[in-house]
Every structure is written in C-alpha cells, then in structure tokens.
PDB file of C-alpha atoms and ligand atoms in Angstrom:
ATOM      1  CA  MET T   1     -18.468 -17.910  10.950  1.00 57.00           C
ATOM      2  CA  GLY T   2     -19.379 -15.088  13.340  1.00 70.00           C
ATOM      3  CA  HIS T   3     -18.671 -11.400  12.864  1.00 88.00           C
ATOM      4  CA  TRP T   4     -15.872 -11.349  15.417  1.00 96.00           C
ATOM      5  CA  VAL T   5     -13.635 -13.792  17.291  1.00 96.00           C
ATOM      6  CA  LEU T   6     -12.187 -13.789  20.783  1.00 97.00           C
ATOM      7  CA  ASP T   7      -8.802 -12.635  19.453  1.00 96.00           C
ATOM      8  CA  ASP T   8     -10.418  -9.417  18.185  1.00 96.00           C
ATOM      9  CA  ILE T   9     -10.981  -8.319  21.787  1.00 97.00           C
ATOM     10  CA  PRO T  10      -8.181  -6.018  23.056  1.00 97.00           C
ATOM     11  CA  TRP T  11      -7.591  -8.104  26.197  1.00 98.00           C
ATOM     12  CA  ASP T  12      -4.372  -6.274  27.124  1.00 97.00           C
ATOM     13  CA  LEU T  13      -6.306  -3.033  27.662  1.00 97.00           C
ATOM     14  CA  PHE T  14      -7.945  -4.580  30.739  1.00 98.00           C
ATOM     15  CA  ASP T  15      -8.007  -1.962  33.501  1.00 97.00           C
ATOM     16  CA  ARG T  16      -8.468  -3.395  36.969  1.00 96.00           C
ATOM     17  CA  ASN T  17      -9.065   0.047  38.467  1.00 97.00           C
ATOM     18  CA  LYS T  18     -12.270   0.390  36.475  1.00 97.00           C
ATOM     19  CA  VAL T  19     -13.788  -2.922  37.543  1.00 96.00           C
ATOM     20  CA  ASP T  20     -17.019  -2.702  39.511  1.00 93.00           C
ATOM     21  CA  PRO T  21     -17.379  -5.828  41.726  1.00 92.00           C
ATOM     22  CA  GLU T  22     -21.149  -6.004  41.279  1.00 89.00           C
ATOM     23  CA  MET T  23     -20.665  -5.857  37.507  1.00 92.00           C
ATOM     24  CA  VAL T  24     -18.333  -8.872  37.798  1.00 96.00           C
ATOM     25  CA  ARG T  25     -21.113 -10.834  39.486  1.00 94.00           C
ATOM     26  CA  ILE T  26     -23.644 -10.192  36.752  1.00 93.00           C
ATOM     27  CA  VAL T  27     -21.101 -10.818  33.999  1.00 96.00           C
ATOM     28  CA  LYS T  28     -20.325 -14.222  35.530  1.00 97.00           C
ATOM     29  CA  ALA T  29     -24.036 -15.082  35.572  1.00 95.00           C
ATOM     30  CA  ALA T  30     -24.516 -13.855  31.985  1.00 96.00           C
ATOM     31  CA  SER T  31     -21.574 -15.988  30.815  1.00 97.00           C
ATOM     32  CA  LEU T  32     -23.363 -19.152  31.990  1.00 96.00           C
ATOM     33  CA  VAL T  33     -26.663 -18.306  30.314  1.00 94.00           C
ATOM     34  CA  GLU T  34     -24.949 -17.390  27.035  1.00 95.00           C
ATOM     35  CA  TYR T  35     -22.791 -20.497  27.018  1.00 95.00           C
ATOM     36  CA  ASN T  36     -25.948 -22.585  27.289  1.00 89.00           C
ATOM     37  CA  GLY T  37     -26.894 -21.380  23.764  1.00 86.00           C
ATOM     38  CA  VAL T  38     -25.889 -24.705  22.280  1.00 84.00           C
ATOM     39  CA  ALA T  39     -28.789 -26.409  24.048  1.00 84.00           C
ATOM     40  CA  TYR T  40     -31.257 -23.954  22.500  1.00 87.00           C
ATOM     41  CA  ALA T  41     -29.728 -24.388  19.046  1.00 90.00           C
ATOM     42  CA  HIS T  42     -30.199 -28.137  19.402  1.00 90.00           C
ATOM     43  CA  HIS T  43     -33.837 -27.563  20.391  1.00 90.00           C
ATOM     44  CA  LEU T  44     -34.443 -25.290  17.371  1.00 93.00           C
ATOM     45  CA  CYS T  45     -32.960 -27.901  15.028  1.00 93.00           C
ATOM     46  CA  ARG T  46     -35.476 -30.410  16.388  1.00 92.00           C
ATOM     47  CA  ILE T  47     -38.409 -28.050  15.971  1.00 92.00           C
ATOM     48  CA  PHE T  48     -37.322 -27.305  12.374  1.00 93.00           C
ATOM     49  CA  SER T  49     -36.330 -30.883  11.616  1.00 91.00           C
ATOM     50  CA  ASP T  50     -37.243 -30.639   7.894  1.00 92.00           C
ATOM     51  CA  ASP T  51     -35.709 -27.223   7.306  1.00 93.00           C
ATOM     52  CA  THR T  52     -31.976 -27.654   6.720  1.00 95.00           C
ATOM     53  CA  GLU T  53     -31.521 -24.037   5.697  1.00 94.00           C
ATOM     54  CA  PHE T  54     -32.828 -22.730   9.017  1.00 95.00           C
ATOM     55  CA  GLN T  55     -31.048 -25.491  10.953  1.00 95.00           C
ATOM     56  CA  GLN T  56     -27.742 -24.280   9.593  1.00 96.00           C
ATOM     57  CA  LYS T  57     -28.551 -20.713  10.660  1.00 96.00           C
ATOM     58  CA  ALA T  58     -29.655 -21.926  14.099  1.00 95.00           C
ATOM     59  CA  ARG T  59     -26.337 -23.731  14.575  1.00 95.00           C
ATOM     60  CA  GLY T  60     -24.428 -20.608  13.564  1.00 95.00           C
ATOM     61  CA  TRP T  61     -26.546 -18.615  16.009  1.00 96.00           C
ATOM     62  CA  GLY T  62     -25.812 -21.133  18.798  1.00 95.00           C
ATOM     63  CA  GLU T  63     -22.079 -20.809  18.151  1.00 95.00           C
ATOM     64  CA  GLU T  64     -22.291 -17.043  18.481  1.00 96.00           C
ATOM     65  CA  GLU T  65     -24.111 -17.391  21.804  1.00 96.00           C
ATOM     66  CA  ILE T  66     -21.373 -19.736  23.017  1.00 96.00           C
ATOM     67  CA  GLN T  67     -18.777 -17.184  22.014  1.00 97.00           C
ATOM     68  CA  HIS T  68     -20.638 -14.573  24.059  1.00 97.00           C
ATOM     69  CA  GLY T  69     -20.347 -16.919  27.019  1.00 97.00           C
ATOM     70  CA  LYS T  70     -16.632 -17.476  26.441  1.00 98.00           C
ATOM     71  CA  ALA T  71     -15.835 -13.781  26.071  1.00 98.00           C
ATOM     72  CA  LEU T  72     -17.741 -12.850  29.230  1.00 98.00           C
ATOM     73  CA  ALA T  73     -16.218 -15.767  31.160  1.00 98.00           C
ATOM     74  CA  ARG T  74     -12.690 -14.780  30.115  1.00 98.00           C
ATOM     75  CA  TRP T  75     -13.283 -11.193  31.202  1.00 98.00           C
ATOM     76  CA  ALA T  76     -14.785 -12.382  34.520  1.00 98.00           C
ATOM     77  CA  ALA T  77     -11.712 -14.556  35.138  1.00 97.00           C
ATOM     78  CA  MET T  78      -9.450 -11.534  34.534  1.00 98.00           C
ATOM     79  CA  ALA T  79     -11.481  -9.494  36.996  1.00 97.00           C
ATOM     80  CA  ASP T  80     -11.650 -12.342  39.501  1.00 97.00           C
ATOM     81  CA  PRO T  81      -8.923 -14.985  38.975  1.00 96.00           C
ATOM     82  CA  GLU T  82     -10.741 -17.279  41.401  1.00 95.00           C
ATOM     83  CA  PHE T  83     -13.712 -17.604  39.063  1.00 96.00           C
ATOM     84  CA  ASP T  84     -13.942 -21.230  37.948  1.00 96.00           C
ATOM     85  CA  PHE T  85     -16.166 -21.093  34.866  1.00 97.00           C
ATOM     86  CA  GLU T  86     -16.303 -24.874  34.295  1.00 96.00           C
ATOM     87  CA  ALA T  87     -17.409 -25.570  37.864  1.00 96.00           C
ATOM     88  CA  ALA T  88     -19.978 -22.774  37.757  1.00 96.00           C
ATOM     89  CA  PHE T  89     -21.363 -23.956  34.421  1.00 96.00           C
ATOM     90  CA  ALA T  90     -21.627 -27.536  35.718  1.00 95.00           C
ATOM     91  CA  ARG T  91     -23.606 -26.240  38.725  1.00 93.00           C
ATOM     92  CA  PHE T  92     -25.847 -24.203  36.447  1.00 94.00           C
ATOM     93  CA  GLN T  93     -26.561 -27.142  34.147  1.00 91.00           C
ATOM     94  CA  ALA T  94     -27.229 -29.479  37.040  1.00 90.00           C
ATOM     95  CA  GLY T  95     -29.707 -27.132  38.689  1.00 88.00           C
ATOM     96  CA  TYR T  96     -31.426 -25.407  35.797  1.00 85.00           C
ATOM     97  CA  ARG T  97     -33.097 -27.899  33.536  1.00 78.00           C
ATOM     98  CA  VAL T  98     -35.298 -27.314  30.524  1.00 74.00           C
ATOM     99  CA  ASP T  99     -36.357 -30.127  28.250  1.00 70.00           C
ATOM    100  CA  PHE T 100     -34.380 -29.288  25.126  1.00 70.00           C
ATOM    101  CA  ASP T 101     -35.114 -32.664  23.553  1.00 69.00           C
ATOM    102  CA  LEU T 102     -38.697 -31.819  22.678  1.00 75.00           C
ATOM    103  CA  ASP T 103     -39.276 -31.680  18.940  1.00 79.00           C
ATOM    104  CA  VAL T 104     -42.237 -29.335  19.148  1.00 80.00           C
ATOM    105  CA  SER T 105     -42.167 -25.803  20.446  1.00 82.00           C
ATOM    106  CA  ARG T 106     -43.558 -25.004  23.894  1.00 81.00           C
ATOM    107  CA  ARG T 107     -45.083 -21.950  22.157  1.00 85.00           C
ATOM    108  CA  GLY T 108     -47.501 -24.141  20.187  1.00 80.00           C
ATOM    109  CA  SER T 109     -46.129 -23.479  16.688  1.00 87.00           C
ATOM    110  CA  ARG T 110     -42.990 -22.608  14.778  1.00 91.00           C
ATOM    111  CA  SER T 111     -44.157 -19.015  14.439  1.00 92.00           C
ATOM    112  CA  GLY T 112     -44.726 -18.896  18.180  1.00 92.00           C
ATOM    113  CA  GLU T 113     -41.217 -20.197  18.763  1.00 92.00           C
ATOM    114  CA  MET T 114     -39.801 -17.454  16.521  1.00 94.00           C
ATOM    115  CA  ILE T 115     -41.751 -14.770  18.400  1.00 94.00           C
ATOM    116  CA  ALA T 116     -40.389 -16.110  21.696  1.00 92.00           C
ATOM    117  CA  ARG T 117     -36.833 -16.122  20.280  1.00 94.00           C
ATOM    118  CA  CYS T 118     -37.335 -12.539  19.061  1.00 95.00           C
ATOM    119  CA  MET T 119     -38.351 -11.518  22.602  1.00 94.00           C
ATOM    120  CA  VAL T 120     -35.197 -13.072  24.040  1.00 93.00           C
ATOM    121  CA  GLU T 121     -33.042 -11.222  21.522  1.00 95.00           C
ATOM    122  CA  VAL T 122     -34.858  -7.950  22.297  1.00 95.00           C
ATOM    123  CA  GLY T 123     -33.994  -8.507  25.946  1.00 92.00           C
ATOM    124  CA  THR T 124     -30.364  -9.357  25.318  1.00 94.00           C
ATOM    125  CA  SER T 125     -29.751  -6.617  22.753  1.00 95.00           C
ATOM    126  CA  SER T 126     -31.179  -3.975  25.108  1.00 94.00           C
ATOM    127  CA  TYR T 127     -29.306  -5.426  28.046  1.00 94.00           C
ATOM    128  CA  TYR T 128     -25.858  -5.536  26.416  1.00 96.00           C
ATOM    129  CA  SER T 129     -26.379  -2.087  24.890  1.00 96.00           C
ATOM    130  CA  ALA T 130     -27.190  -0.764  28.355  1.00 95.00           C
ATOM    131  CA  LEU T 131     -24.215  -2.612  29.828  1.00 95.00           C
ATOM    132  CA  ARG T 132     -21.899  -1.296  27.086  1.00 96.00           C
ATOM    133  CA  ASP T 133     -23.024   2.274  27.823  1.00 96.00           C
ATOM    134  CA  ALA T 134     -22.716   1.870  31.593  1.00 94.00           C
ATOM    135  CA  VAL T 135     -19.373   0.119  32.080  1.00 95.00           C
ATOM    136  CA  GLN T 136     -16.133   1.993  32.498  1.00 94.00           C
ATOM    137  CA  GLU T 137     -13.776  -0.938  31.999  1.00 97.00           C
ATOM    138  CA  PRO T 138     -12.644  -0.760  28.320  1.00 97.00           C
ATOM    139  CA  VAL T 139     -12.391  -4.500  27.559  1.00 98.00           C
ATOM    140  CA  LEU T 140     -15.852  -5.247  28.920  1.00 98.00           C
ATOM    141  CA  LYS T 141     -17.207  -2.248  27.005  1.00 97.00           C
ATOM    142  CA  GLU T 142     -15.809  -3.682  23.786  1.00 97.00           C
ATOM    143  CA  ILE T 143     -17.180  -7.175  24.500  1.00 98.00           C
ATOM    144  CA  CYS T 144     -20.660  -5.808  25.268  1.00 97.00           C
ATOM    145  CA  GLY T 145     -20.621  -3.699  22.083  1.00 97.00           C
ATOM    146  CA  ASN T 146     -19.833  -6.778  20.001  1.00 97.00           C
ATOM    147  CA  ILE T 147     -22.455  -8.868  21.769  1.00 98.00           C
ATOM    148  CA  ALA T 148     -25.140  -6.176  21.442  1.00 97.00           C
ATOM    149  CA  ALA T 149     -24.528  -6.026  17.662  1.00 97.00           C
ATOM    150  CA  ASP T 150     -24.822  -9.821  17.448  1.00 97.00           C
ATOM    151  CA  GLU T 151     -28.071  -9.839  19.440  1.00 97.00           C
ATOM    152  CA  ILE T 152     -29.674  -7.367  17.036  1.00 97.00           C
ATOM    153  CA  ARG T 153     -28.686  -9.590  14.122  1.00 97.00           C
ATOM    154  CA  HIS T 154     -30.139 -12.566  15.988  1.00 97.00           C
ATOM    155  CA  TYR T 155     -33.424 -10.717  16.340  1.00 97.00           C
ATOM    156  CA  LYS T 156     -33.397 -10.082  12.577  1.00 97.00           C
ATOM    157  CA  LEU T 157     -32.630 -13.737  11.882  1.00 97.00           C
ATOM    158  CA  PHE T 158     -35.641 -14.919  13.905  1.00 96.00           C
ATOM    159  CA  TYR T 159     -37.873 -12.121  12.627  1.00 96.00           C
ATOM    160  CA  LYS T 160     -37.094 -13.118   9.042  1.00 96.00           C
ATOM    161  CA  ASN T 161     -37.801 -16.742   9.821  1.00 95.00           C
ATOM    162  CA  LEU T 162     -41.056 -15.727  11.500  1.00 93.00           C
ATOM    163  CA  ALA T 163     -42.130 -14.227   8.163  1.00 91.00           C
ATOM    164  CA  ARG T 164     -41.138 -17.470   6.401  1.00 90.00           C
ATOM    165  CA  CYS T 165     -43.131 -19.556   8.891  1.00 88.00           C
ATOM    166  CA  GLY T 166     -46.105 -17.232   8.416  1.00 80.00           C
ATOM    167  CA  GLU T 167     -46.321 -18.267   4.771  1.00 78.00           C
ATOM    168  CA  ARG T 168     -47.370 -21.740   5.893  1.00 80.00           C
ATOM    169  CA  GLU T 169     -48.982 -21.266   9.300  1.00 82.00           C
ATOM    170  CA  ARG T 170     -50.813 -18.110  10.154  1.00 78.00           C
ATOM    171  CA  ILE T 171     -51.095 -17.247  13.787  1.00 83.00           C
ATOM    172  CA  GLY T 172     -53.470 -14.515  14.830  1.00 85.00           C
ATOM    173  CA  PHE T 173     -52.560 -11.265  16.516  1.00 85.00           C
ATOM    174  CA  TRP T 174     -53.803 -12.231  19.989  1.00 88.00           C
ATOM    175  CA  ARG T 175     -51.839 -15.466  19.871  1.00 88.00           C
ATOM    176  CA  ARG T 176     -48.701 -13.546  18.890  1.00 86.00           C
ATOM    177  CA  LEU T 177     -49.264 -11.101  21.695  1.00 89.00           C
ATOM    178  CA  ARG T 178     -49.835 -13.885  24.206  1.00 89.00           C
ATOM    179  CA  VAL T 179     -46.633 -15.701  23.236  1.00 87.00           C
ATOM    180  CA  ALA T 180     -44.633 -12.450  23.342  1.00 88.00           C
ATOM    181  CA  ALA T 181     -46.038 -11.396  26.719  1.00 88.00           C
ATOM    182  CA  GLY T 182     -45.537 -14.915  28.084  1.00 86.00           C
ATOM    183  CA  ARG T 183     -41.900 -14.981  27.060  1.00 85.00           C
ATOM    184  CA  ILE T 184     -41.241 -11.503  28.477  1.00 84.00           C
ATOM    185  CA  ALA T 185     -42.800 -12.593  31.778  1.00 81.00           C
ATOM    186  CA  GLU T 186     -40.504 -15.614  31.835  1.00 79.00           C
ATOM    187  CA  SER T 187     -37.508 -13.263  32.028  1.00 70.00           C
ATOM    188  CA  SER T 188     -38.023 -13.292  35.751  1.00 63.00           C
ATOM    189  CA  ASP T 189     -38.034 -17.094  35.910  1.00 73.00           C
ATOM    190  CA  ASP T 190     -35.279 -19.294  37.261  1.00 81.00           C
ATOM    191  CA  GLU T 191     -32.725 -19.024  34.457  1.00 86.00           C
ATOM    192  CA  LEU T 192     -31.014 -15.754  35.392  1.00 88.00           C
ATOM    193  CA  ALA T 193     -31.554 -16.201  39.106  1.00 89.00           C
ATOM    194  CA  TYR T 194     -30.055 -19.674  39.037  1.00 91.00           C
ATOM    195  CA  ALA T 195     -27.133 -18.499  36.894  1.00 93.00           C
ATOM    196  CA  TYR T 196     -26.459 -15.706  39.402  1.00 92.00           C
ATOM    197  CA  TYR T 197     -26.499 -18.251  42.199  1.00 93.00           C
ATOM    198  CA  ALA T 198     -24.352 -20.859  40.368  1.00 94.00           C
ATOM    199  CA  ALA T 199     -21.785 -18.241  39.395  1.00 95.00           C
ATOM    200  CA  ASN T 200     -21.526 -16.389  42.683  1.00 94.00           C
ATOM    201  CA  GLU T 201     -23.021 -18.030  45.720  1.00 88.00           C
ATOM    202  CA  ALA T 202     -22.768 -21.764  45.380  1.00 77.00           C
ATOM    203  CA  LYS T 203     -21.818 -22.297  49.016  1.00 82.00           C
ATOM    204  CA  ARG T 204     -25.210 -21.054  50.174  1.00 85.00           C
ATOM    205  CA  PRO T 205     -28.540 -22.666  49.327  1.00 87.00           C
ATOM    206  CA  TYR T 206     -30.420 -21.414  46.285  1.00 88.00           C
ATOM    207  CA  ASP T 207     -33.094 -18.876  47.099  1.00 87.00           C
ATOM    208  CA  ARG T 208     -34.990 -18.037  43.939  1.00 84.00           C
ATOM    209  CA  ARG T 209     -36.447 -14.775  45.164  1.00 87.00           C
ATOM    210  CA  ARG T 210     -33.221 -13.461  46.662  1.00 87.00           C
ATOM    211  CA  HIS T 211     -31.026 -14.425  43.717  1.00 87.00           C
ATOM    212  CA  SER T 212     -33.542 -13.179  41.179  1.00 86.00           C
ATOM    213  CA  ARG T 213     -33.686  -9.819  42.959  1.00 87.00           C
ATOM    214  CA  ALA T 214     -29.909  -9.637  43.311  1.00 85.00           C
ATOM    215  CA  TYR T 215     -29.476 -10.026  39.560  1.00 85.00           C
ATOM    216  CA  ALA T 216     -32.351  -7.783  38.554  1.00 87.00           C
ATOM    217  CA  ALA T 217     -31.468  -5.008  41.021  1.00 87.00           C
ATOM    218  CA  HIS T 218     -28.237  -4.379  39.197  1.00 87.00           C
ATOM    219  CA  ALA T 219     -29.586  -4.992  35.704  1.00 86.00           C
ATOM    220  CA  TYR T 220     -32.508  -2.542  36.013  1.00 88.00           C
ATOM    221  CA  GLN T 221     -30.144   0.255  37.076  1.00 89.00           C
ATOM    222  CA  LEU T 222     -28.317   0.077  33.776  1.00 91.00           C
ATOM    223  CA  TYR T 223     -31.143   1.108  31.468  1.00 92.00           C
ATOM    224  CA  HIS T 224     -31.745   4.522  29.976  1.00 93.00           C
ATOM    225  CA  LYS T 225     -34.859   5.748  28.244  1.00 94.00           C
ATOM    226  CA  HIS T 226     -33.541   5.106  24.718  1.00 94.00           C
ATOM    227  CA  HIS T 227     -32.756   1.451  25.536  1.00 94.00           C
ATOM    228  CA  ALA T 228     -36.385   0.967  26.607  1.00 92.00           C
ATOM    229  CA  ALA T 229     -37.714   2.770  23.515  1.00 93.00           C
ATOM    230  CA  HIS T 230     -35.618   0.660  21.174  1.00 93.00           C
ATOM    231  CA  GLY T 231     -36.741  -2.557  22.880  1.00 93.00           C
ATOM    232  CA  VAL T 232     -40.407  -1.547  22.588  1.00 94.00           C
ATOM    233  CA  THR T 233     -39.992  -0.860  18.858  1.00 94.00           C
ATOM    234  CA  LEU T 234     -38.641  -4.362  18.275  1.00 94.00           C
ATOM    235  CA  ILE T 235     -41.341  -6.016  20.397  1.00 94.00           C
ATOM    236  CA  LEU T 236     -44.157  -4.235  18.530  1.00 93.00           C
ATOM    237  CA  LYS T 237     -42.650  -5.181  15.182  1.00 93.00           C
ATOM    238  CA  ALA T 238     -42.480  -8.854  16.138  1.00 92.00           C
ATOM    239  CA  VAL T 239     -46.131  -8.982  17.210  1.00 91.00           C
ATOM    240  CA  GLY T 240     -47.218  -7.219  14.009  1.00 90.00           C
ATOM    241  CA  LEU T 241     -47.950  -3.714  15.332  1.00 91.00           C
ATOM    242  CA  ASN T 242     -46.773  -0.346  14.033  1.00 89.00           C
ATOM    243  CA  PRO T 243     -43.423   0.231  15.773  1.00 90.00           C
ATOM    244  CA  HIS T 244     -43.456   4.041  15.239  1.00 91.00           C
ATOM    245  CA  GLY T 245     -46.972   5.362  15.954  1.00 89.00           C
ATOM    246  CA  LEU T 246     -48.801   6.677  18.996  1.00 92.00           C
ATOM    247  CA  LEU T 247     -49.040   3.177  20.443  1.00 91.00           C
ATOM    248  CA  ALA T 248     -45.253   2.845  20.278  1.00 91.00           C
ATOM    249  CA  ARG T 249     -44.748   6.175  22.057  1.00 93.00           C
ATOM    250  CA  THR T 250     -47.231   5.278  24.773  1.00 94.00           C
ATOM    251  CA  ALA T 251     -45.776   1.792  25.214  1.00 92.00           C
ATOM    252  CA  SER T 252     -42.272   3.252  25.453  1.00 92.00           C
ATOM    253  CA  ARG T 253     -43.363   5.680  28.136  1.00 94.00           C
ATOM    254  CA  LEU T 254     -45.010   2.871  30.088  1.00 93.00           C
ATOM    255  CA  ALA T 255     -41.976   0.602  29.707  1.00 92.00           C
ATOM    256  CA  TRP T 256     -39.676   3.361  30.925  1.00 93.00           C
ATOM    257  CA  TRP T 257     -41.933   4.100  33.882  1.00 94.00           C
ATOM    258  CA  PHE T 258     -41.958   0.385  34.772  1.00 92.00           C
ATOM    259  CA  ILE T 259     -38.162   0.092  34.545  1.00 91.00           C
ATOM    260  CA  ARG T 260     -37.675   3.096  36.841  1.00 92.00           C
ATOM    261  CA  TYR T 261     -40.276   1.776  39.262  1.00 92.00           C
ATOM    262  CA  ARG T 262     -38.667  -1.696  39.379  1.00 90.00           C
ATOM    263  CA  ALA T 263     -35.165  -0.234  39.705  1.00 91.00           C
ATOM    264  CA  THR T 264     -36.220   1.828  42.739  1.00 91.00           C
ATOM    265  CA  GLN T 265     -38.202  -1.022  44.269  1.00 90.00           C
ATOM    266  CA  LEU T 266     -35.365  -3.546  43.807  1.00 89.00           C
ATOM    267  CA  ALA T 267     -32.781  -1.131  45.183  1.00 88.00           C
ATOM    268  CA  ARG T 268     -34.897  -0.819  48.333  1.00 87.00           C
ATOM    269  CA  LEU T 269     -35.496  -4.562  48.652  1.00 85.00           C
ATOM    270  CA  THR T 270     -31.841  -5.528  48.206  1.00 81.00           C
ATOM    271  CA  ARG T 271     -30.254  -2.736  50.248  1.00 76.00           C
ATOM    272  CA  PRO T 272     -28.228  -4.279  53.072  1.00 68.00           C
ATOM    273  CA  SER T 273     -29.788  -3.607  56.436  1.00 57.00           C
ATOM    274  CA  SER T 274     -27.954  -0.989  58.506  1.00 44.00           C
ATOM    275  CA  HIS T 275     -28.553  -2.955  61.703  1.00 46.00           C
TER     276      HIS T 275
HETATM  277 FE1  LIG Q   1     -25.984 -13.749  23.401  1.00 80.53          FE
HETATM  278 FE1  LIG Q   2     -28.595 -13.752  20.812  1.00 80.53          FE
END
C-alpha cells in the first residue's frame, strides 16, 4: 500500500489559467515513463529470484511508479482533453524496448543494479522536486510533491538493499563509480526522448536528437542550486563517498555549473528560428 492514492489529489482545484503548455508536454512524457515501472519491477524480481522479501518490496515500488504515471496522465488529460494516454503508452512500448526478461543485471551484479536504481531515484526525486517548485497549477504542484516524496523513499529502499547485497558481494569503489556514472549518462538515452515523441508528436517521425533536446530543454530550466546540491549528496552516498565534505561542495558547484550551461545551450538549440 502506497503513502497516498489518486483520490487524495484535490482534482477539483485544477486551474486551467495556470497551465503552461510546455509543462503539459513534459508531464505527458513523464506519465509514460512512470507507468512503465511495472516492467522494471518484473526485472528486479528476476534478478532477486531467491529473495522474496526484496521481491515484495520491488512489487510495491513498481505499483507506486504506476500510480505516478496514472496521476500525471490524469492531470495531462485535464489540461489537454485530447490526450489519449492508452494510445500514447502503446506507441511508447512499441518503440522503446529494453529486455526486461533478463534474470541478471546489466550492471554486472545485484549491488550494481541497486546503485543504478539509486541513480534513477536521485534523478526523479530532484526532477519532481524542481517541477513541484516551478509549477503554478495547484493540482500538478500537489502531484509532484507526492511523487517527489515517494522517489526519495525509493532511493532509501534501494540504498538499504545495496547495503544488504554488500554483505554477500563486495564491489569496489571504482566499479560503483563506473556503474553510477554509466547510469547517469544513460539519462540522455532514448527513454525520455521516445516518451516525449510518443506522447506529443506521433504524427511526425521520431528524431532522437530533436526529441531528446525538446524534453531536456524544458527540464533543465526547472532546476535551482539546492536541487542540484541535494542530488549530488545522494549520488555520493550511494557510491560510498562522504556526502558532506569538500568533495561534496566541489561536486555540487560543478553540477550546478553544468546544469546552467546545458540549460543555456539547449535553450539556444531549441529556440524556433525567427526566419
Ligand atoms: Fe516515479
Ligand atoms: Fe521512483
């Protein structure tokens, strides 16, 4: 049982005047990615095939991700009654394929898988916190607040399980760092770009670079310094480094510089031509 249900959302406070059309586009894309959580939960249950305790937690986690998808999809349909979630999700599933039937982790070990999952939850918790702080529309603000709180708990769930895995399989620092960096780099892979395309532009052909930029251009604008700092703290903790020392402060500064740089660069690249 999750910490909230769809009926807890004050849907009747929806305020059309505070809807930003570009926000609707990224919310539609996010709803598809979140709703796909069930496939990841299935994959985790295969990787931890002899661990019924963790399997149960993974299923609960998958259900919460699905609820994120449902809440975002319902809000998107209020903002744009023409949004057909089922059709968009079918397009997303047909075009974005990952082999979820593997029973070993692509990260080489169970610990590696947990580090990768932690990185995803760092990304989502920072993202929904930034979205919650940026949006004006009250219903979406509430949804993002609930989701952000869930994503932090998800991080803790995987972090705790990482410690459990570490009792049986030790993976060295450099391996941890490599898995973490690899998963962060994958954030710019097809998943979000394809979701943005499937949710918003299905009549045109998929263009990975264009759709990836379209999604990221809006997402990068949302962040503030404290979102970056919080994300860095969680990343360092997961790879086994001190999350509060000089390294953390330097890494935060670098992360913030990078986010500003990317936001400016993406804004320039995606600006419609005046000709
Ligand atoms: Fe989520
Ligand atoms: Fe999550």
